[in-house]
mmCIF file of N, CA, C and O in Angstrom:
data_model
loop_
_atom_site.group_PDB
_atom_site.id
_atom_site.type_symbol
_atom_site.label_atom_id
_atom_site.label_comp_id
_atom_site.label_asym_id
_atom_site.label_seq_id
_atom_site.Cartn_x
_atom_site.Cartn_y
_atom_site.Cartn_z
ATOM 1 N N UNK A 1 -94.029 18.237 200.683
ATOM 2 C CA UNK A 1 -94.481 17.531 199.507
ATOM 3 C C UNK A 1 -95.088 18.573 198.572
ATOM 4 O O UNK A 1 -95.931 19.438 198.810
ATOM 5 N N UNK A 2 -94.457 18.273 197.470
ATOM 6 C CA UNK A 2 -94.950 19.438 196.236
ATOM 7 C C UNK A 2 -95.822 18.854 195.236
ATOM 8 O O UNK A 2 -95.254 17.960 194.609
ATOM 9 N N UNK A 3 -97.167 19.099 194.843
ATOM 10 C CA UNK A 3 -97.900 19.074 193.972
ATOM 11 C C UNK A 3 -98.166 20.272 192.948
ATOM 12 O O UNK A 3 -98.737 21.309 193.286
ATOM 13 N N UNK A 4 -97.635 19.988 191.511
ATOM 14 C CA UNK A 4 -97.708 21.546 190.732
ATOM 15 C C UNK A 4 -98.763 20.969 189.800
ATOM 16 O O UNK A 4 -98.730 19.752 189.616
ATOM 17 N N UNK A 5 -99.699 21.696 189.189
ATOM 18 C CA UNK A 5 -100.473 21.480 188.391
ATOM 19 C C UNK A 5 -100.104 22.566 187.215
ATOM 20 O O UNK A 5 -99.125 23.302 187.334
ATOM 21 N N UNK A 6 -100.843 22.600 186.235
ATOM 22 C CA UNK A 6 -100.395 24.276 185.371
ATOM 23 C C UNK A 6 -100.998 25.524 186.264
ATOM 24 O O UNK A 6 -100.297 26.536 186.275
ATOM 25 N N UNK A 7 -101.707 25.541 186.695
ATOM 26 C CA UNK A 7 -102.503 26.785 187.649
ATOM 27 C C UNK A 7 -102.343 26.685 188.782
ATOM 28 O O UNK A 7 -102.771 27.577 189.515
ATOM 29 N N UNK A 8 -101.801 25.782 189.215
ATOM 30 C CA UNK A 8 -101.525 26.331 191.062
ATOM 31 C C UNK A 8 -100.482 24.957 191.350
ATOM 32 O O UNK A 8 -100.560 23.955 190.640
ATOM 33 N N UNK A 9 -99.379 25.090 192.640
ATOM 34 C CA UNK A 9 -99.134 24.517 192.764
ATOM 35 C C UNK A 9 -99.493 24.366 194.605
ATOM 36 O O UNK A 9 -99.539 25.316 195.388
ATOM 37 N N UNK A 10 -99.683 23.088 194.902
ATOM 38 C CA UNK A 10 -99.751 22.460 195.807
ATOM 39 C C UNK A 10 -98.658 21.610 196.945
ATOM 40 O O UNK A 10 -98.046 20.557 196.764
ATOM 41 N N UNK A 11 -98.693 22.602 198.273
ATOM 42 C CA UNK A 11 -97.326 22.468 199.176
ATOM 43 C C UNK A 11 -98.366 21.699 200.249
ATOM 44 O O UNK A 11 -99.574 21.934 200.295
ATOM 45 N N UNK A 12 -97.767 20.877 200.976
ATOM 46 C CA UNK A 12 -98.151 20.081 201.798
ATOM 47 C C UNK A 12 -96.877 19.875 202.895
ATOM 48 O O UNK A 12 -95.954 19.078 202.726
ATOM 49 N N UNK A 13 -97.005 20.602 203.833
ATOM 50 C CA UNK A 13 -96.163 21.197 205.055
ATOM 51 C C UNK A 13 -96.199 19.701 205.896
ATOM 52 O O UNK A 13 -97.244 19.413 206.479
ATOM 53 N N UNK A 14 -95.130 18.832 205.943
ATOM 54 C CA UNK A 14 -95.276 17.368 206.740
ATOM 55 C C UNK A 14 -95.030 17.819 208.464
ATOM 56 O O UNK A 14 -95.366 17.171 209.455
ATOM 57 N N UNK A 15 -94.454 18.913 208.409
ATOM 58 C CA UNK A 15 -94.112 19.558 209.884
ATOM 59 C C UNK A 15 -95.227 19.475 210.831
ATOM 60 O O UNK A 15 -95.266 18.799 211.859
ATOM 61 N N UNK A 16 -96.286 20.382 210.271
ATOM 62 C CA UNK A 16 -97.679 21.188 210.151
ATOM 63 C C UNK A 16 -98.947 20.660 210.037
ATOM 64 O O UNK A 16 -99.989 21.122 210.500
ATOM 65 N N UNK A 17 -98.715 19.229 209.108
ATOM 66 C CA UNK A 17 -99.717 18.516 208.258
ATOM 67 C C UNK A 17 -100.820 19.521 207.853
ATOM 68 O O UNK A 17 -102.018 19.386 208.099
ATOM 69 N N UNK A 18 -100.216 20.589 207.172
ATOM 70 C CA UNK A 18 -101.077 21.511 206.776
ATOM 71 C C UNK A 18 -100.835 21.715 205.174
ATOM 72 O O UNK A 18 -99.625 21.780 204.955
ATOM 73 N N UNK A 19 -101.688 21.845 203.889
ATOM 74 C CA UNK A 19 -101.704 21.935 203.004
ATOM 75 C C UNK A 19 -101.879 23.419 202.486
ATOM 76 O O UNK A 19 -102.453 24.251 203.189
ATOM 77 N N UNK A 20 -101.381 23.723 201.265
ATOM 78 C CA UNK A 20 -101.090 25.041 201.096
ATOM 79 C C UNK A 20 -101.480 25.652 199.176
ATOM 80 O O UNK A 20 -100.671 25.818 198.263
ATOM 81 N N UNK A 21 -102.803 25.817 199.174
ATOM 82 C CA UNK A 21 -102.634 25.932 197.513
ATOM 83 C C UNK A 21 -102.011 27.307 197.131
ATOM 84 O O UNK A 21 -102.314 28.364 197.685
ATOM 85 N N UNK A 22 -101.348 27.211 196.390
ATOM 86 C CA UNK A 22 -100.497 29.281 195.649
ATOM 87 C C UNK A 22 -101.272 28.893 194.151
ATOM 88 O O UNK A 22 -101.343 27.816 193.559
ATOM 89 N N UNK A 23 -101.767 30.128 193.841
ATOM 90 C CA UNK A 23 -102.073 30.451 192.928
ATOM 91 C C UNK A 23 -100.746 30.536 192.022
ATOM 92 O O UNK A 23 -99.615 30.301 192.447
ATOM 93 N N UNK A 24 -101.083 30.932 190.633
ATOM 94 C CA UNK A 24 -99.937 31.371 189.943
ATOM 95 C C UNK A 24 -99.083 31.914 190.074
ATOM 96 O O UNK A 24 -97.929 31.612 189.769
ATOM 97 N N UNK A 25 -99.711 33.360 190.839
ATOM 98 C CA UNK A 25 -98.738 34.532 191.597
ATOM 99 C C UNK A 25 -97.905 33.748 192.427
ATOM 100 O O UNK A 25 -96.726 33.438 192.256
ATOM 101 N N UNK A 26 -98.540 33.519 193.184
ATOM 102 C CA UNK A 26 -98.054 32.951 194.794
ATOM 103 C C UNK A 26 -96.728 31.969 194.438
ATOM 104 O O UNK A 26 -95.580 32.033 194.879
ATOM 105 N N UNK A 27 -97.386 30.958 193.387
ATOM 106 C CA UNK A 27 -96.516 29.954 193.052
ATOM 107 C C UNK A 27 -94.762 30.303 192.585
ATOM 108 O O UNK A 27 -93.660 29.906 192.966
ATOM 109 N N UNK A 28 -95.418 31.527 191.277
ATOM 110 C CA UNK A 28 -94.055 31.894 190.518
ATOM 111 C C UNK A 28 -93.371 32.791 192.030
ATOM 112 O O UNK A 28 -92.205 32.417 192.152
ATOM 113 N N UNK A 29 -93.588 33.390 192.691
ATOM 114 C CA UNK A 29 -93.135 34.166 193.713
ATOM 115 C C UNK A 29 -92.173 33.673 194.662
ATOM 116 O O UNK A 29 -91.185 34.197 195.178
ATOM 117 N N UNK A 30 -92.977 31.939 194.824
ATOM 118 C CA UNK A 30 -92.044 30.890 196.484
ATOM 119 C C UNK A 30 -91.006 30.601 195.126
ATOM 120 O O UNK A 30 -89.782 30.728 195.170
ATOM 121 N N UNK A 31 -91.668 30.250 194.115
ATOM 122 C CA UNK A 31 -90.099 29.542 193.071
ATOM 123 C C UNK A 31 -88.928 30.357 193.146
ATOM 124 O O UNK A 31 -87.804 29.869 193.260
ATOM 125 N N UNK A 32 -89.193 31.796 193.077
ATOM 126 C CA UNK A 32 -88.558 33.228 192.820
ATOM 127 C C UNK A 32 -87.491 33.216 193.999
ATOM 128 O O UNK A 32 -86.280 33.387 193.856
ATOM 129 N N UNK A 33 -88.315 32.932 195.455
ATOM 130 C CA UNK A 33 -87.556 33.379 196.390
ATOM 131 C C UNK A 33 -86.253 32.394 196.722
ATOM 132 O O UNK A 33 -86.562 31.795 197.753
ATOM 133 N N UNK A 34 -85.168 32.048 196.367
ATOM 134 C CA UNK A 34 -84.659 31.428 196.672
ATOM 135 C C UNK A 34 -82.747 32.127 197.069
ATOM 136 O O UNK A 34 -81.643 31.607 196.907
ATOM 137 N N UNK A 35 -83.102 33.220 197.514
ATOM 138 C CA UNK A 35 -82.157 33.579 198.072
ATOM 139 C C UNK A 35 -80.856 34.310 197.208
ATOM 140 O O UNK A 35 -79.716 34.547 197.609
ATOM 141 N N UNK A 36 -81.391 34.535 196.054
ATOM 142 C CA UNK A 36 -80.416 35.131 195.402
ATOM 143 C C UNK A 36 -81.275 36.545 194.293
ATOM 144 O O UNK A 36 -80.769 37.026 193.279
ATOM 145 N N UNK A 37 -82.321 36.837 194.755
ATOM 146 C CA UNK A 37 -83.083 37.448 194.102
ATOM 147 C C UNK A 37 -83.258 39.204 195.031
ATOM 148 O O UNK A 37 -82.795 39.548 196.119
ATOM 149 N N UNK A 38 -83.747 39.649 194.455
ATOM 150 C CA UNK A 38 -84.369 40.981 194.980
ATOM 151 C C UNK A 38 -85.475 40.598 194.475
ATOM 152 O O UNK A 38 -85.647 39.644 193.717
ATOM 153 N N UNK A 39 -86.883 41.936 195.219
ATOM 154 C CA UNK A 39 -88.109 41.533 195.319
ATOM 155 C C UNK A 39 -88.338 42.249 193.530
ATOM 156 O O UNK A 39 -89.147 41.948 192.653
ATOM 157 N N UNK A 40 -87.327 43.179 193.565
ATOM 158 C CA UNK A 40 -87.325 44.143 192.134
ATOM 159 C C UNK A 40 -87.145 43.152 191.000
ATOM 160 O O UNK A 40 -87.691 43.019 189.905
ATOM 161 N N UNK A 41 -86.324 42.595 191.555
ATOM 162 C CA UNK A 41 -85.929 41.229 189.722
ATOM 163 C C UNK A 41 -87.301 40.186 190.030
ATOM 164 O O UNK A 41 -88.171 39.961 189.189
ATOM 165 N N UNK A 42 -87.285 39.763 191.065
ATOM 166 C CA UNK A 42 -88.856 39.169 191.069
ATOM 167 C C UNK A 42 -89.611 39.920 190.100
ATOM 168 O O UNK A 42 -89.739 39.609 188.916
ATOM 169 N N UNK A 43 -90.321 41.371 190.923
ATOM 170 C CA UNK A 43 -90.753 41.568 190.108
ATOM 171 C C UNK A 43 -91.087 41.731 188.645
ATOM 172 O O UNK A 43 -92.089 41.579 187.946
ATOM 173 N N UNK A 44 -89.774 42.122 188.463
ATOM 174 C CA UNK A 44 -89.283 42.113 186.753
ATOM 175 C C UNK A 44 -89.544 40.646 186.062
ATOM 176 O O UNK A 44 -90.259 40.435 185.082
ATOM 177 N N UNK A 45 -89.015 39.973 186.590
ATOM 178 C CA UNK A 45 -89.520 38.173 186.115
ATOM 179 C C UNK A 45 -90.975 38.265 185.917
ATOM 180 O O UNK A 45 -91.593 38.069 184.870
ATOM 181 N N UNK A 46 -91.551 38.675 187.371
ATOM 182 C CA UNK A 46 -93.333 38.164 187.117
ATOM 183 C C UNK A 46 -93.807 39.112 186.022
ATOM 184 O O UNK A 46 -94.730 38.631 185.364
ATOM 185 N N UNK A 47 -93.440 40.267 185.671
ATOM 186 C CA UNK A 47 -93.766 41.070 184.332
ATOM 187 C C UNK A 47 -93.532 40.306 183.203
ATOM 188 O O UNK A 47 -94.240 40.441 182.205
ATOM 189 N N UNK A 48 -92.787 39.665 183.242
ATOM 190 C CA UNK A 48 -91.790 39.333 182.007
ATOM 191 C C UNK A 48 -93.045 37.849 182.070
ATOM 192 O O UNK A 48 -93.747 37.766 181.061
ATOM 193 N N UNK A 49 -93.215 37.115 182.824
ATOM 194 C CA UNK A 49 -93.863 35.396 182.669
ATOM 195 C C UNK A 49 -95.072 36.051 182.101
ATOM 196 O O UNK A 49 -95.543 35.799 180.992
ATOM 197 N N UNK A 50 -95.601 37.043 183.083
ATOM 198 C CA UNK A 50 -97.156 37.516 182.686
ATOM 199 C C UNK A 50 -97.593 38.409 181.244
ATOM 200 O O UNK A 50 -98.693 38.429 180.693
ATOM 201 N N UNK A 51 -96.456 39.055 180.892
ATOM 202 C CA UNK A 51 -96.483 40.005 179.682
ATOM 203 C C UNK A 51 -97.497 41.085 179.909
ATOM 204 O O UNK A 51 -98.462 41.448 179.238
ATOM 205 N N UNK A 52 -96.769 41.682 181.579
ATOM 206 C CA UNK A 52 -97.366 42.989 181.551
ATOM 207 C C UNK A 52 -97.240 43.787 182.980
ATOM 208 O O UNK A 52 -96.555 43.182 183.804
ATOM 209 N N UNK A 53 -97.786 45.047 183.420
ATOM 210 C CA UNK A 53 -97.300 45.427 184.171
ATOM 211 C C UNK A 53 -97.241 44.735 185.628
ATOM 212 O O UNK A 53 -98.101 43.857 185.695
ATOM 213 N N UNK A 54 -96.529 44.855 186.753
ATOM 214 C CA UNK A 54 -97.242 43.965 187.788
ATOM 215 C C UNK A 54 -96.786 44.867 188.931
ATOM 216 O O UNK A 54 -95.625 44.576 189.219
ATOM 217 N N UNK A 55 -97.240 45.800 189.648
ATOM 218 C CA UNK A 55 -97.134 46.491 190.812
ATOM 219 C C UNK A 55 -95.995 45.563 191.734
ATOM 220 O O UNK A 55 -95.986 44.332 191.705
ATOM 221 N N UNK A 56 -95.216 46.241 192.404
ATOM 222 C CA UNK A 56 -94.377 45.774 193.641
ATOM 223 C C UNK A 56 -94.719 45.280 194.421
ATOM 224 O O UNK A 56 -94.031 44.374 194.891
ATOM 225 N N UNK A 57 -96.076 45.636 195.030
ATOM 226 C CA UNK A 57 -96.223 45.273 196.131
ATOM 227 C C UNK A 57 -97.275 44.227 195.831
ATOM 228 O O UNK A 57 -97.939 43.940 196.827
ATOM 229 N N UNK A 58 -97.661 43.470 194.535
ATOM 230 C CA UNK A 58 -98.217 42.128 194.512
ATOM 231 C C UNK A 58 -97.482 41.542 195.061
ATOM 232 O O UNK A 58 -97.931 40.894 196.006
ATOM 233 N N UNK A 59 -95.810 41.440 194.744
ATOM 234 C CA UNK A 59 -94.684 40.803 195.112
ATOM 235 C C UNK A 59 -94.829 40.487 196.451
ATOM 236 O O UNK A 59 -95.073 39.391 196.956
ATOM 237 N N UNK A 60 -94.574 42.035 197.200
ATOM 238 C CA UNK A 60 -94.271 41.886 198.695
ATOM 239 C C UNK A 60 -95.897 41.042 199.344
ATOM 240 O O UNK A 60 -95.955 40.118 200.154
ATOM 241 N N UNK A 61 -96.745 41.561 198.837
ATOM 242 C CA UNK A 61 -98.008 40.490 199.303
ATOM 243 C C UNK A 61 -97.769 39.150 199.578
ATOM 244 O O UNK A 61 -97.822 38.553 200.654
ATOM 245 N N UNK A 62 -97.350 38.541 197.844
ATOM 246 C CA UNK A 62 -97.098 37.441 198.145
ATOM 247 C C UNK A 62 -96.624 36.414 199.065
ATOM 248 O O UNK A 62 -97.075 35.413 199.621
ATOM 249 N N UNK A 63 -95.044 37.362 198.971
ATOM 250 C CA UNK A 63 -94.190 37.130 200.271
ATOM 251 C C UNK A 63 -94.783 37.108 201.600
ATOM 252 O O UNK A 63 -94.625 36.114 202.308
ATOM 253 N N UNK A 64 -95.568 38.289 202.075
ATOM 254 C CA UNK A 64 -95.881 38.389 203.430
ATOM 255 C C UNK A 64 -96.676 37.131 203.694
ATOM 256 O O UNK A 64 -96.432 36.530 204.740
ATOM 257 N N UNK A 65 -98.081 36.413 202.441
ATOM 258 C CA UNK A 65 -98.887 35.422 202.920
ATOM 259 C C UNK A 65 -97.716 33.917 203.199
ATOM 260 O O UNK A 65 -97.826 33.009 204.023
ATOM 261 N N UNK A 66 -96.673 34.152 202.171
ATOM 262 C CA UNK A 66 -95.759 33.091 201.919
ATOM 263 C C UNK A 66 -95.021 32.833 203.640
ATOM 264 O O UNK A 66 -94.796 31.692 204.042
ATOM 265 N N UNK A 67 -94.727 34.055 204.481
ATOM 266 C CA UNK A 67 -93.791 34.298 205.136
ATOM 267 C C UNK A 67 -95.004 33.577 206.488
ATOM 268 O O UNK A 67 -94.772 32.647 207.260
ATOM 269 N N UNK A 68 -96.015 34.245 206.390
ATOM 270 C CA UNK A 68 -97.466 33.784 207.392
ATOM 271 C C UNK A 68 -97.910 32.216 207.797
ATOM 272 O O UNK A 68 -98.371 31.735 208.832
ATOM 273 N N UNK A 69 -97.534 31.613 206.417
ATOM 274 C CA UNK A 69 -97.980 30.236 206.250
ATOM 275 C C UNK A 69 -96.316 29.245 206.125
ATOM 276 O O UNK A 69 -96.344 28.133 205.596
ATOM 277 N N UNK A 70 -95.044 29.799 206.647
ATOM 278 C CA UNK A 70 -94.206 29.270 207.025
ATOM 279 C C UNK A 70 -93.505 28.396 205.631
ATOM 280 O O UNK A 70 -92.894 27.328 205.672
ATOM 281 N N UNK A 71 -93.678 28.853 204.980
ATOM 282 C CA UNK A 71 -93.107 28.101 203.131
ATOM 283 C C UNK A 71 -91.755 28.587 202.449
ATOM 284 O O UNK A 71 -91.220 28.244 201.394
ATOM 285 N N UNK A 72 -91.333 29.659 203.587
ATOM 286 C CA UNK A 72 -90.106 30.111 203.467
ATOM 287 C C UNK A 72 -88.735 29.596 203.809
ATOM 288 O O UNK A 72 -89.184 29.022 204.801
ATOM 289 N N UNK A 73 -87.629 29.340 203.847
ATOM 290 C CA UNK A 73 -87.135 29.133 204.639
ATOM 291 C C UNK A 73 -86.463 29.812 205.554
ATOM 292 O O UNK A 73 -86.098 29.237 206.579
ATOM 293 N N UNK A 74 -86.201 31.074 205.348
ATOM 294 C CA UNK A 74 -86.133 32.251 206.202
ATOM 295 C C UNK A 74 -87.155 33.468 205.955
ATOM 296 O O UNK A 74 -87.232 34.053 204.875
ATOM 297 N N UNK A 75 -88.123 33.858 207.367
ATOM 298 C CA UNK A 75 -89.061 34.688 207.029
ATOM 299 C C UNK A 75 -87.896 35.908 206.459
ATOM 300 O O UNK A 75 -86.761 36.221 206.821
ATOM 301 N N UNK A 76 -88.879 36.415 205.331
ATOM 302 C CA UNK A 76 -88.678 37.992 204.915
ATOM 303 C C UNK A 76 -89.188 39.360 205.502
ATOM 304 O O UNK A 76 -90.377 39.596 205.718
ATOM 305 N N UNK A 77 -88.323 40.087 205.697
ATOM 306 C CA UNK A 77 -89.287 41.502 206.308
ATOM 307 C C UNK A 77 -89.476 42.244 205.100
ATOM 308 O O UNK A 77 -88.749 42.650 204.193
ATOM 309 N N UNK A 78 -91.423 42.315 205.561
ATOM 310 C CA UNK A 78 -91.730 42.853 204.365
ATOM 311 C C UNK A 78 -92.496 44.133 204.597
ATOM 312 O O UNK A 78 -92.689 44.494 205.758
ATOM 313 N N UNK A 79 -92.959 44.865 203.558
ATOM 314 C CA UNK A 79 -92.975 46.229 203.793
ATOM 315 C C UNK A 79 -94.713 46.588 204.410
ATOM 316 O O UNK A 79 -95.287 47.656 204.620
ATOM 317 N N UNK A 80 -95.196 44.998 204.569
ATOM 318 C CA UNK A 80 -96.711 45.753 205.552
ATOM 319 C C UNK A 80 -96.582 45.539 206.721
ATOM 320 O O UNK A 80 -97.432 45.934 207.519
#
């Protein structure tokens, strides 16, 4: 179950009955991952939404908490 607000959106895992808030980052990042992306065009997107620089490895962060809390549908190997 998906709850988006403008600042965070809200995942609610029915598997788990565990709830999940993503920040902006977090949010634009699970939208991002959908299997046809690199973490590089991610990145390039989240530069581009934010209008400004955004390190790589915010990206891979994201991913790793994304990959931790099971919101994926296939975990990613990520670079920590």
């Amino acid at each position: 179950v998906i709850q988006e607000t403008p600042d965070e959106v809200l995942v609610y895992d029915l598997n788990t009955n565990k709830a999940h808030c993503l920040n902006q980052t977090a949010a634009f990042v699970w939208r991002a991952c959908d299997g046809t992306k690199s973490v590089g065009e991610i990145n390039r997107l989240l530069e581009k939404e934010f209008r400004g620089n955004v390190k790589e490895e915010m990206v891979w962060l994201a991913i790793d908490l994304l990959n931790k809390d099971n919101l994926l549908e296939e975990n990613i190997k990520t670079e920590f």
